[in-house]
mmCIF file of C-alpha atoms in Angstrom:
data_model
loop_
_atom_site.group_PDB
_atom_site.id
_atom_site.type_symbol
_atom_site.label_atom_id
_atom_site.label_comp_id
_atom_site.label_asym_id
_atom_site.label_seq_id
_atom_site.Cartn_x
_atom_site.Cartn_y
_atom_site.Cartn_z
ATOM 1 C CA MET A 26 127.332 78.996 131.495
ATOM 2 C CA ALA A 27 129.499 78.751 128.460
ATOM 3 C CA CYS A 28 127.960 79.921 125.236
ATOM 4 C CA CYS A 29 126.956 77.363 122.639
ATOM 5 C CA THR A 30 127.325 74.443 125.005
ATOM 6 C CA SER A 31 127.968 71.159 123.237
ATOM 7 C CA ARG A 32 124.825 69.028 122.997
ATOM 8 C CA GLY A 33 126.498 65.995 121.494
ATOM 9 C CA ASP A 34 125.554 66.856 117.921
ATOM 10 C CA ASP A 35 128.708 68.451 116.459
ATOM 11 C CA GLY A 36 127.288 68.024 113.002
ATOM 12 C CA GLU A 37 125.982 64.532 113.779
ATOM 13 C CA GLN A 38 122.684 65.313 115.425
ATOM 14 C CA GLY A 39 119.550 64.271 113.565
ATOM 15 C CA PRO A 40 117.843 67.196 111.870
ATOM 16 C CA MET A 41 114.397 66.840 113.416
ATOM 17 C CA ILE A 42 115.749 67.120 116.951
ATOM 18 C CA ASP A 43 116.800 70.720 116.475
ATOM 19 C CA LEU A 44 113.948 71.322 114.070
ATOM 20 C CA PHE A 45 111.208 70.695 116.565
ATOM 21 C CA SER A 46 113.205 71.837 119.562
ATOM 22 C CA SER A 47 113.148 75.252 117.983
ATOM 23 C CA PHE A 48 109.705 74.834 116.458
ATOM 24 C CA TRP A 49 107.899 73.827 119.643
ATOM 25 C CA GLN A 50 110.290 73.543 122.580
ATOM 26 C CA GLN A 51 109.771 75.891 125.469
ATOM 27 C CA PRO A 52 112.384 77.949 127.220
ATOM 28 C CA SER A 53 113.847 77.153 130.575
ATOM 29 C CA ALA A 54 111.749 77.696 133.636
ATOM 30 C CA SER A 55 113.588 80.720 135.039
ATOM 31 C CA SER A 56 113.493 83.349 132.353
ATOM 32 C CA ALA A 57 114.775 86.827 133.019
ATOM 33 C CA ARG A 58 117.313 88.456 130.754
ATOM 34 C CA HIS A 59 120.656 88.715 132.464
ATOM 35 C CA ASP A 60 124.245 89.377 131.635
ATOM 36 C CA ASP A 61 126.591 86.379 131.921
ATOM 37 C CA SER A 62 127.524 86.950 135.558
ATOM 38 C CA LYS A 63 123.915 87.353 136.680
ATOM 39 C CA ALA A 64 122.901 84.288 134.723
ATOM 40 C CA GLN A 65 125.554 82.215 136.502
ATOM 41 C CA ALA A 66 124.371 83.476 139.873
ATOM 42 C CA HIS A 67 120.771 82.672 139.039
ATOM 43 C CA ILE A 68 121.648 79.095 138.056
ATOM 44 C CA GLN A 69 123.472 78.506 141.312
ATOM 45 C CA GLY A 70 120.725 80.098 143.393
ATOM 46 C CA VAL A 71 117.569 78.552 141.947
ATOM 47 C CA SER A 72 115.049 78.204 144.746
ATOM 48 C CA VAL A 73 112.891 75.146 145.346
ATOM 49 C CA PRO A 74 109.573 75.051 143.440
ATOM 50 C CA ASP A 75 106.525 76.588 145.069
ATOM 51 C CA VAL A 76 104.859 73.622 146.772
ATOM 52 C CA ARG A 77 101.418 75.226 146.715
ATOM 53 C CA SER A 78 101.625 75.853 142.986
ATOM 54 C CA GLU A 79 102.970 72.348 142.378
ATOM 55 C CA ASP A 80 100.138 70.849 144.423
ATOM 56 C CA VAL A 81 97.604 72.611 142.195
ATOM 57 C CA VAL A 82 99.091 71.030 139.072
ATOM 58 C CA ASN A 83 99.289 67.598 140.709
ATOM 59 C CA ARG A 84 95.627 67.869 141.627
ATOM 60 C CA HIS A 85 94.724 68.688 138.032
ATOM 61 C CA VAL A 86 96.737 65.688 136.818
ATOM 62 C CA ALA A 87 95.038 63.415 139.354
ATOM 63 C CA THR A 88 91.568 64.349 138.091
ATOM 64 C CA LEU A 89 92.337 63.134 134.560
ATOM 65 C CA PRO A 90 90.792 59.744 133.657
ATOM 66 C CA GLY A 91 94.001 57.864 132.884
ATOM 67 C CA LYS A 92 96.816 58.551 130.468
ATOM 68 C CA SER A 93 96.831 60.492 127.184
ATOM 69 C CA HIS A 94 94.944 63.572 128.263
ATOM 70 C CA LEU A 95 95.724 67.247 127.880
ATOM 71 C CA LEU A 96 96.476 69.839 130.565
ATOM 72 C CA ALA A 97 96.063 73.482 129.584
ATOM 73 C CA TYR A 98 96.559 76.832 131.301
ATOM 74 C CA ASN A 99 95.890 80.451 130.454
ATOM 75 C CA VAL A 100 99.061 82.436 131.162
ATOM 76 C CA VAL A 101 98.475 85.977 132.392
ATOM 77 C CA GLU A 102 101.362 88.351 132.956
ATOM 78 C CA LEU A 103 101.038 90.619 135.973
ATOM 79 C CA SER A 104 101.862 94.297 136.016
ATOM 80 C CA SER A 105 104.049 93.939 139.097
ATOM 81 C CA CYS A 106 107.552 92.749 138.255
ATOM 82 C CA SER A 107 107.754 91.070 141.691
ATOM 83 C CA ARG A 108 105.056 88.538 140.852
ATOM 84 C CA ARG A 109 105.115 85.473 138.683
ATOM 85 C CA PRO A 110 102.737 85.109 135.743
ATOM 86 C CA LEU A 111 99.463 83.391 136.608
ATOM 87 C CA ALA A 112 98.674 80.055 134.965
ATOM 88 C CA LYS A 113 94.928 79.477 135.286
ATOM 89 C CA HIS A 114 93.653 75.997 134.602
ATOM 90 C CA ILE A 115 91.533 75.385 131.491
ATOM 91 C CA PRO A 116 89.663 72.061 131.868
ATOM 92 C CA CYS A 117 89.411 70.325 128.500
ATOM 93 C CA ASN A 118 86.263 68.789 127.021
ATOM 94 C CA SER A 119 84.240 70.988 129.341
ATOM 95 C CA HIS A 120 80.485 71.299 128.778
ATOM 96 C CA GLU A 121 80.882 75.052 129.167
ATOM 97 C CA ALA A 122 83.477 77.437 127.771
ATOM 98 C CA ILE A 123 86.139 78.553 130.256
ATOM 99 C CA PRO A 124 86.585 82.305 130.932
ATOM 100 C CA LEU A 125 89.811 83.841 129.656
ATOM 101 C CA GLU A 126 90.930 87.387 130.284
ATOM 102 C CA ASN A 127 94.041 89.535 130.266
ATOM 103 C CA GLU A 128 94.967 93.132 129.637
ATOM 104 C CA HIS A 129 94.152 93.035 125.918
ATOM 105 C CA PHE A 130 91.463 90.356 125.408
ATOM 106 C CA SER A 131 88.375 89.155 127.250
ATOM 107 C CA GLY A 132 86.436 86.035 126.355
ATOM 108 C CA LYS A 133 86.310 82.286 126.778
ATOM 109 C CA VAL A 134 87.967 79.196 125.388
ATOM 110 C CA CYS A 135 87.125 75.562 124.619
ATOM 111 C CA LEU A 136 89.756 72.871 124.153
ATOM 112 C CA ILE A 137 88.155 69.629 123.028
ATOM 113 C CA TYR A 138 89.638 66.350 121.847
ATOM 114 C CA ARG A 139 88.850 62.783 120.895
ATOM 115 C CA PRO A 140 89.992 60.328 123.635
ATOM 116 C CA VAL A 141 92.598 57.816 122.515
ATOM 117 C CA GLN A 142 90.469 55.065 124.090
ATOM 118 C CA GLY A 143 87.705 55.905 121.618
ATOM 119 C CA LEU A 144 84.474 57.847 121.714
ATOM 120 C CA ASP A 145 81.483 56.862 123.783
ATOM 121 C CA LEU A 146 78.054 58.419 124.129
ATOM 122 C CA ALA A 147 78.991 60.023 127.437
ATOM 123 C CA HIS A 148 81.603 62.237 125.780
ATOM 124 C CA PRO A 149 80.273 65.837 125.749
ATOM 125 C CA TYR A 150 81.365 66.236 122.116
ATOM 126 C CA TYR A 151 80.476 62.767 120.856
ATOM 127 C CA ASP A 152 78.299 64.069 118.020
ATOM 128 C CA HIS A 153 81.050 66.460 116.935
ATOM 129 C CA PHE A 154 83.923 63.980 116.731
ATOM 130 C CA SER A 155 81.937 60.963 115.582
ATOM 131 C CA THR A 156 81.396 62.580 112.175
ATOM 132 C CA ARG A 157 84.842 64.153 111.750
ATOM 133 C CA LYS A 158 88.439 62.963 111.349
ATOM 134 C CA ARG A 159 90.072 65.653 113.482
ATOM 135 C CA ASN A 160 91.520 64.602 116.834
ATOM 136 C CA TRP A 161 91.339 67.924 118.652
ATOM 137 C CA GLU A 162 89.951 71.412 118.213
ATOM 138 C CA PHE A 163 90.737 74.795 119.732
ATOM 139 C CA ARG A 164 87.957 77.395 120.062
ATOM 140 C CA LEU A 165 88.368 80.968 121.243
ATOM 141 C CA GLN A 166 85.688 83.643 121.495
ATOM 142 C CA GLY A 167 85.691 87.145 122.874
ATOM 143 C CA LYS A 168 86.337 90.832 122.454
ATOM 144 C CA PHE A 169 89.543 92.715 121.968
ATOM 145 C CA LYS A 170 90.064 95.182 124.811
ATOM 146 C CA THR A 171 92.839 96.812 122.799
ATOM 147 C CA VAL A 172 92.768 97.360 119.044
ATOM 148 C CA PRO A 173 95.757 95.575 117.471
ATOM 149 C CA ILE A 174 98.513 97.672 115.949
ATOM 150 C CA GLY A 175 100.210 96.349 112.840
ATOM 151 C CA GLU A 176 100.088 92.634 112.049
ATOM 152 C CA LEU A 177 98.515 89.884 114.180
ATOM 153 C CA TYR A 178 100.206 86.498 114.517
ATOM 154 C CA VAL A 179 99.136 83.148 115.963
ATOM 155 C CA GLY A 180 101.363 80.201 116.778
ATOM 156 C CA ALA A 181 104.198 78.920 118.944
ATOM 157 C CA VAL A 182 106.596 81.279 120.717
ATOM 158 C CA LEU A 183 109.567 79.894 122.636
ATOM 159 C CA ARG A 184 109.032 81.857 125.824
ATOM 160 C CA ASP A 185 111.121 79.670 128.147
ATOM 161 C CA PHE A 186 113.745 78.211 125.846
ATOM 162 C CA ASP A 187 117.472 77.867 126.599
ATOM 163 C CA TYR A 188 118.957 80.000 123.840
ATOM 164 C CA ASP A 189 122.560 79.421 124.922
ATOM 165 C CA GLN A 190 123.187 77.047 122.015
ATOM 166 C CA SER A 191 123.817 77.465 118.331
ATOM 167 C CA VAL A 192 121.611 76.044 115.576
ATOM 168 C CA ALA A 193 123.044 72.930 113.962
ATOM 169 C CA THR A 194 123.393 72.787 110.169
ATOM 170 C CA SER A 195 121.287 69.638 110.102
ATOM 171 C CA SER A 196 118.531 71.573 111.863
ATOM 172 C CA ARG A 197 118.459 74.203 109.142
ATOM 173 C CA ILE A 198 118.216 71.501 106.491
ATOM 174 C CA ALA A 199 115.377 69.804 108.361
ATOM 175 C CA MET A 200 113.517 73.090 108.830
ATOM 176 C CA ASN A 201 113.624 73.766 105.107
ATOM 177 C CA THR A 202 112.131 70.309 104.577
ATOM 178 C CA ALA A 203 109.400 70.871 107.151
ATOM 179 C CA MET A 204 108.490 74.277 105.765
ATOM 180 C CA SER A 205 108.101 72.761 102.314
ATOM 181 C CA LEU A 206 105.316 70.545 103.693
ATOM 182 C CA ILE A 207 103.150 73.433 104.889
ATOM 183 C CA LYS A 208 104.272 76.490 102.942
ATOM 184 C CA TYR A 209 101.344 76.217 100.526
ATOM 185 C CA GLN A 210 98.813 75.950 103.366
ATOM 186 C CA TYR A 211 100.043 78.537 105.851
ATOM 187 C CA LYS A 212 101.934 81.803 105.706
ATOM 188 C CA ILE A 213 104.663 81.056 108.252
ATOM 189 C CA HIS A 214 106.956 83.485 109.995
ATOM 190 C CA PHE A 215 109.781 81.439 111.459
ATOM 191 C CA ALA A 216 112.721 82.575 113.586
ATOM 192 C CA TRP A 217 115.367 80.604 115.445
ATOM 193 C CA GLY A 218 115.679 83.387 118.000
ATOM 194 C CA ALA A 219 118.846 85.098 119.183
ATOM 195 C CA ARG A 220 121.461 82.568 120.203
ATOM 196 C CA CYS A 221 124.500 82.418 122.471
ATOM 197 C CA LYS A 222 125.898 85.836 123.416
ATOM 198 C CA GLU A 223 123.262 87.618 121.339
ATOM 199 C CA ALA A 224 120.551 86.053 123.497
ATOM 200 C CA PHE A 225 121.841 87.862 126.592
ATOM 201 C CA LYS A 226 121.363 91.281 125.048
ATOM 202 C CA PRO A 227 118.335 93.403 125.981
ATOM 203 C CA ASP A 228 115.258 92.640 123.872
ATOM 204 C CA ALA A 229 116.834 89.603 122.233
ATOM 205 C CA GLU A 230 114.605 87.929 119.675
ATOM 206 C CA LEU A 231 112.612 84.875 120.750
ATOM 207 C CA GLY A 232 112.234 81.809 118.582
ATOM 208 C CA CYS A 233 108.817 81.385 117.011
ATOM 209 C CA ALA A 234 106.777 79.634 114.364
ATOM 210 C CA VAL A 235 103.676 81.735 113.784
ATOM 211 C CA SER A 236 101.208 82.511 111.037
ATOM 212 C CA ASP A 237 98.616 85.126 110.212
ATOM 213 C CA PHE A 238 94.867 84.607 110.713
ATOM 214 C CA THR A 239 94.728 82.079 107.870
ATOM 215 C CA VAL A 240 95.960 79.481 110.380
ATOM 216 C CA PHE A 241 92.419 79.476 111.785
ATOM 217 C CA ASP A 242 90.029 77.114 110.025
ATOM 218 C CA GLN A 243 87.021 79.296 110.816
ATOM 219 C CA ILE A 244 86.454 82.887 111.907
ATOM 220 C CA ILE A 245 83.076 84.321 112.946
ATOM 221 C CA VAL A 246 82.610 88.068 113.357
ATOM 222 C CA THR A 247 79.504 88.984 115.368
ATOM 223 C CA PRO A 248 78.649 92.698 115.241
ATOM 224 C CA PHE A 249 77.779 94.455 118.471
ATOM 225 C CA GLY A 250 74.148 93.890 119.428
ATOM 226 C CA ARG A 251 73.762 90.559 117.618
ATOM 227 C CA PRO A 252 73.496 87.195 119.434
ATOM 228 C CA VAL A 253 76.839 85.432 119.902
ATOM 229 C CA PRO A 254 77.059 81.740 118.893
ATOM 230 C CA ALA A 255 77.530 79.267 121.756
ATOM 231 C CA LEU A 256 81.118 78.069 121.810
ATOM 232 C CA ASN A 257 80.172 74.551 122.937
ATOM 233 C CA GLU A 258 77.757 73.892 120.065
ATOM 234 C CA ASP A 259 78.171 72.940 116.394
ATOM 235 C CA LEU A 260 79.576 75.999 114.635
ATOM 236 C CA ASP A 261 79.910 74.624 111.099
ATOM 237 C CA GLU A 262 76.548 75.979 109.993
ATOM 238 C CA VAL A 263 76.216 79.275 111.829
ATOM 239 C CA SER A 264 73.065 81.322 111.368
ATOM 240 C CA ASP A 265 73.413 84.687 109.657
ATOM 241 C CA ALA A 266 71.957 86.160 112.817
ATOM 242 C CA HIS A 267 75.361 85.617 114.438
ATOM 243 C CA GLY A 268 77.197 87.665 111.826
ATOM 244 C CA MET A 269 79.785 86.763 109.196
ATOM 245 C CA SER A 270 81.195 83.219 109.183
ATOM 246 C CA LEU A 271 84.349 82.461 107.202
ATOM 247 C CA MET A 272 85.304 78.820 106.633
ATOM 248 C CA ARG A 273 88.764 78.254 105.167
ATOM 249 C CA ARG A 274 87.836 75.013 103.396
ATOM 250 C CA ASP A 275 84.803 76.571 101.682
ATOM 251 C CA ILE A 276 86.400 79.794 100.465
ATOM 252 C CA GLY A 277 89.819 78.688 99.298
ATOM 253 C CA LEU A 278 93.159 79.837 100.664
ATOM 254 C CA SER A 279 93.696 82.859 98.422
ATOM 255 C CA GLU A 280 90.291 84.426 98.999
ATOM 256 C CA TYR A 281 90.323 83.396 102.657
ATOM 257 C CA GLY A 282 93.651 85.156 103.118
ATOM 258 C CA ARG A 283 92.342 88.344 101.541
ATOM 259 C CA ILE A 284 89.240 88.389 103.752
ATOM 260 C CA CYS A 285 91.312 87.597 106.854
ATOM 261 C CA ARG A 286 93.466 90.659 106.188
ATOM 262 C CA ASP A 287 90.292 92.760 105.991
ATOM 263 C CA VAL A 288 89.072 91.253 109.263
ATOM 264 C CA VAL A 289 92.322 92.166 111.016
ATOM 265 C CA LYS A 290 92.178 95.734 109.716
ATOM 266 C CA SER A 291 88.604 96.123 110.953
ATOM 267 C CA ILE A 292 89.084 94.671 114.458
ATOM 268 C CA ASN A 293 87.433 96.824 117.116
ATOM 269 C CA THR A 294 86.493 96.607 120.794
ATOM 270 C CA GLU A 295 82.736 96.248 120.220
ATOM 271 C CA ASP A 296 82.350 93.194 117.972
ATOM 272 C CA THR A 297 82.783 89.606 119.167
ATOM 273 C CA TYR A 298 85.226 87.300 117.394
ATOM 274 C CA THR A 299 85.096 83.503 117.334
ATOM 275 C CA PHE A 300 88.112 81.472 116.177
ATOM 276 C CA ARG A 301 88.401 77.740 115.494
ATOM 277 C CA LEU A 302 91.558 75.749 114.809
ATOM 278 C CA TRP A 303 91.733 72.040 113.967
ATOM 279 C CA GLY A 304 93.707 71.603 110.737
ATOM 280 C CA LEU A 305 97.026 71.124 112.544
ATOM 281 C CA SER A 306 95.607 68.147 114.460
ATOM 282 C CA GLN A 307 96.625 65.990 111.513
ATOM 283 C CA LEU A 308 100.263 66.904 112.212
ATOM 284 C CA LEU A 309 100.306 67.253 115.997
ATOM 285 C CA ASP A 310 99.048 64.522 118.330
ATOM 286 C CA VAL A 311 98.785 66.516 121.547
ATOM 287 C CA LEU A 312 97.411 63.592 123.580
ATOM 288 C CA GLY A 313 100.171 61.175 122.650
ATOM 289 C CA TRP A 314 102.694 64.039 122.690
ATOM 290 C CA GLN A 315 103.847 63.109 119.223
ATOM 291 C CA LEU A 316 104.457 64.616 115.830
ATOM 292 C CA LYS A 317 102.974 62.767 112.878
ATOM 293 C CA ILE A 318 105.518 63.304 110.112
ATOM 294 C CA GLY A 319 105.328 59.957 108.342
ATOM 295 C CA ALA A 320 106.594 58.161 111.432
ATOM 296 C CA ARG A 321 105.301 59.072 114.880
ATOM 297 C CA VAL A 322 107.965 60.985 116.774
ATOM 298 C CA SER A 323 107.755 61.701 120.502
ATOM 299 C CA LEU A 324 107.867 65.381 121.404
ATOM 300 C CA GLU A 325 109.703 64.422 124.565
ATOM 301 C CA HIS A 326 112.821 63.815 122.471
ATOM 302 C CA PHE A 327 112.809 67.487 121.533
ATOM 303 C CA MET A 328 111.108 69.284 124.382
ATOM 304 C CA LYS A 329 112.241 67.222 127.358
ATOM 305 C CA ASP A 330 109.987 68.316 130.228
ATOM 306 C CA PHE A 331 108.604 71.650 129.039
ATOM 307 C CA PRO A 332 105.179 72.554 127.606
ATOM 308 C CA VAL A 333 103.880 74.155 124.425
ATOM 309 C CA HIS A 334 102.683 77.781 124.332
ATOM 310 C CA LEU A 335 100.053 78.818 121.788
ATOM 311 C CA CYS A 336 99.982 82.614 121.486
ATOM 312 C CA MET A 337 98.352 85.469 119.638
ATOM 313 C CA TYR A 338 100.260 88.749 119.516
ATOM 314 C CA ASP A 339 100.557 91.860 117.418
ATOM 315 C CA VAL A 340 103.722 93.472 116.105
ATOM 316 C CA ASP A 341 103.674 97.246 115.956
ATOM 317 C CA ALA A 342 103.985 99.147 112.712
ATOM 318 C CA ASP A 343 107.581 99.816 111.773
ATOM 319 C CA ASP A 344 109.523 101.757 109.212
ATOM 320 C CA GLY A 345 110.212 98.480 107.436
ATOM 321 C CA ARG A 346 113.808 98.083 108.505
ATOM 322 C CA GLU A 347 113.096 95.831 111.502
ATOM 323 C CA VAL A 348 111.665 92.459 110.532
ATOM 324 C CA ARG A 349 112.292 90.623 113.809
ATOM 325 C CA HIS A 350 109.415 89.993 116.200
ATOM 326 C CA LEU A 351 111.107 91.596 119.198
ATOM 327 C CA GLU A 352 109.332 91.460 122.558
ATOM 328 C CA SER A 353 109.409 95.248 122.761
ATOM 329 C CA ARG A 354 107.250 95.345 119.623
ATOM 330 C CA LYS A 355 104.669 92.781 120.810
ATOM 331 C CA ARG A 356 101.445 92.719 122.793
ATOM 332 C CA TYR A 357 100.091 89.294 123.727
ATOM 333 C CA PHE A 358 96.334 88.800 123.335
ATOM 334 C CA PHE A 359 96.460 85.277 124.676
ATOM 335 C CA ASP A 360 99.050 82.731 125.799
ATOM 336 C CA LEU A 361 97.875 79.150 126.351
ATOM 337 C CA MET A 362 100.330 76.680 127.836
ATOM 338 C CA GLY A 363 99.697 72.953 127.589
ATOM 339 C CA TRP A 364 101.119 69.444 127.694
ATOM 340 C CA SER A 365 100.009 65.823 127.716
ATOM 341 C CA ASN A 366 99.989 63.822 130.937
ATOM 342 C CA VAL A 367 101.932 61.043 129.208
ATOM 343 C CA VAL A 368 105.044 63.089 130.029
ATOM 344 C CA SER A 369 106.305 64.593 133.262
ATOM 345 C CA MET A 370 106.844 68.324 133.373
ATOM 346 C CA SER A 371 109.792 70.021 135.044
ATOM 347 C CA PRO A 372 109.153 70.856 138.728
ATOM 348 C CA LEU A 373 110.624 74.270 137.941
ATOM 349 C CA LEU A 374 107.353 75.167 136.231
ATOM 350 C CA ALA A 375 105.900 75.581 139.716
ATOM 351 C CA GLU A 376 108.574 78.198 140.340
ATOM 352 C CA ARG A 377 108.133 79.844 136.961
ATOM 353 C CA TYR A 378 104.316 80.220 137.169
ATOM 354 C CA CYS A 379 101.672 80.621 139.840
ATOM 355 C CA PHE A 380 99.261 77.802 138.943
ATOM 356 C CA GLN A 381 95.621 78.278 139.894
ATOM 357 C CA ASP A 382 92.312 76.481 139.547
ATOM 358 C CA SER A 383 89.995 77.745 136.835
ATOM 359 C CA LEU A 384 87.511 79.065 139.391
ATOM 360 C CA ASP A 385 90.016 81.109 141.395
ATOM 361 C CA ASP A 386 89.391 84.849 141.507
ATOM 362 C CA PHE A 387 91.111 86.434 138.509
ATOM 363 C CA GLU A 388 92.931 89.015 140.611
ATOM 364 C CA LYS A 389 93.996 86.578 143.354
ATOM 365 C CA GLU A 390 97.763 87.027 143.478
ATOM 366 C CA ASP A 391 98.616 86.520 147.180
ATOM 367 C CA ASP A 392 100.602 83.324 146.573
ATOM 368 C CA CYS A 393 102.510 84.656 143.592
ATOM 369 C CA VAL A 394 105.163 86.891 145.178
ATOM 370 C CA HIS A 395 108.660 86.125 143.913
ATOM 371 C CA THR A 396 111.327 84.881 146.266
ATOM 372 C CA THR A 397 113.773 84.972 143.366
ATOM 373 C CA PRO A 398 114.399 87.613 140.662
ATOM 374 C CA SER A 399 111.485 88.395 138.373
ATOM 375 C CA ALA A 400 110.982 86.166 135.341
ATOM 376 C CA ASN A 401 108.567 88.388 133.476
ATOM 377 C CA SER A 402 110.817 88.730 130.438
ATOM 378 C CA PHE A 403 109.957 85.136 129.366
ATOM 379 C CA HIS A 404 113.411 84.774 127.839
ATOM 380 C CA SER A 405 116.255 82.848 129.380
ATOM 381 C CA CYS A 406 119.652 81.513 128.615
ATOM 382 C CA ASP A 407 120.398 80.675 132.209
ATOM 383 C CA GLY A 408 118.304 77.686 133.066
ATOM 384 C CA GLY A 409 119.194 75.003 130.577
ATOM 385 C CA ALA A 410 121.522 73.120 132.881
ATOM 386 C CA THR A 411 118.982 72.891 135.679
ATOM 387 C CA ALA A 412 115.670 72.596 133.823
ATOM 388 C CA ILE A 413 116.333 70.222 130.950
ATOM 389 C CA GLY A 414 117.346 67.252 133.082
ATOM 390 C CA SER A 415 120.035 64.610 132.957
ATOM 391 C CA LYS A 416 118.957 62.612 129.920
ATOM 392 C CA SER A 417 120.868 63.551 126.766
ATOM 393 C CA LEU A 418 119.583 63.612 123.214
ATOM 394 C CA PRO A 419 120.763 60.796 120.958
ATOM 395 C CA SER A 420 123.527 61.787 118.562
ATOM 396 C CA GLY A 421 123.946 60.605 115.012
ATOM 397 C CA TRP A 422 121.437 60.235 112.228
ATOM 398 C CA ARG A 423 121.129 56.443 112.495
ATOM 399 C CA THR A 424 120.875 56.436 116.279
ATOM 400 C CA TRP A 425 118.266 59.195 116.175
ATOM 401 C CA ILE A 426 116.082 57.495 113.554
ATOM 402 C CA HIS A 427 116.324 54.141 115.319
ATOM 403 C CA LYS A 428 115.334 55.472 118.744
ATOM 404 C CA LEU A 429 112.530 57.729 117.553
ATOM 405 C CA LYS A 430 110.915 54.966 115.531
ATOM 406 C CA GLY A 431 111.365 52.502 118.352
#
């Protein structure tokens, strides 16, 4: 594959296309680091998707009550390089929290949202959403199995992106505009990721848009021995018996940031931590697969047929000279992959991940043996031509604005 393949922009592409491609778009489905010759061979030799894994996803889609619903999966990397990462289903709006575990974190998660058709009394979180404006909420609770080293970050990491393309000037302009909208609310670390030939080098940087713990709207720290709050209940007014509750809106950003830094420094393997995130729901419509930036803009224009990954990772302490979030410096505490069923995902996802039901045994890996080279690096420049599809992005500012608003 030639480096920096033309995408039809050549200085004409609308800024938000590259902006949110790099902000949210996921890498290509086959994602091992290769040199140029190996990458070419891998493109030509992509195997057919795993039918069993694809059937699992199709079954999950079929159980959804109509359009505009969210599919979510907990991604777990396996120690064996010959096996694909597991993608365990996380049913949304579940009455009970869904178990989540990996090498560094053990707990449970709740993903809840307001249906686009409107709330009714049968909705398990009717009381919660009927009195609030938010459209979705992410809840995570559990214990760290490994004490973080250095800084902790939460946000989007482009783990399957096709980095064999340069960043357009219009994209940089648009990113500066977007950052100006949220820079006073969140402390953002943004990186385009290594591009073109640099992306083929070992430990090339991945694109990301992440923040520190202040991105969470609420954090609850429950000391060992105290009762843990139920993740499926109202957590706004948590009893002191459950420990320390920090609410961003009540404390103020400056003080909240200071306390969050203290929380990170004091993280241990005994206490239980509860995190809630909903503030970004005013910007991101995950059910409609749209960004709300004045006009509603379809994420499909930017991401084609790939999902979003929401991650928490640490970056090891450094001598200060290396500011990039290199994979060799990271440990992932969770990686949640999701998309709306209003869009169709690439069939190559079934080759990239071993999809499983939420109730499958955690260590069940029999169906996950690779028949192609390992993809555990989560970084690829070699799959863009096969995974993105045949539809091309619109070129030109006027064409882009017209189509996205249409």
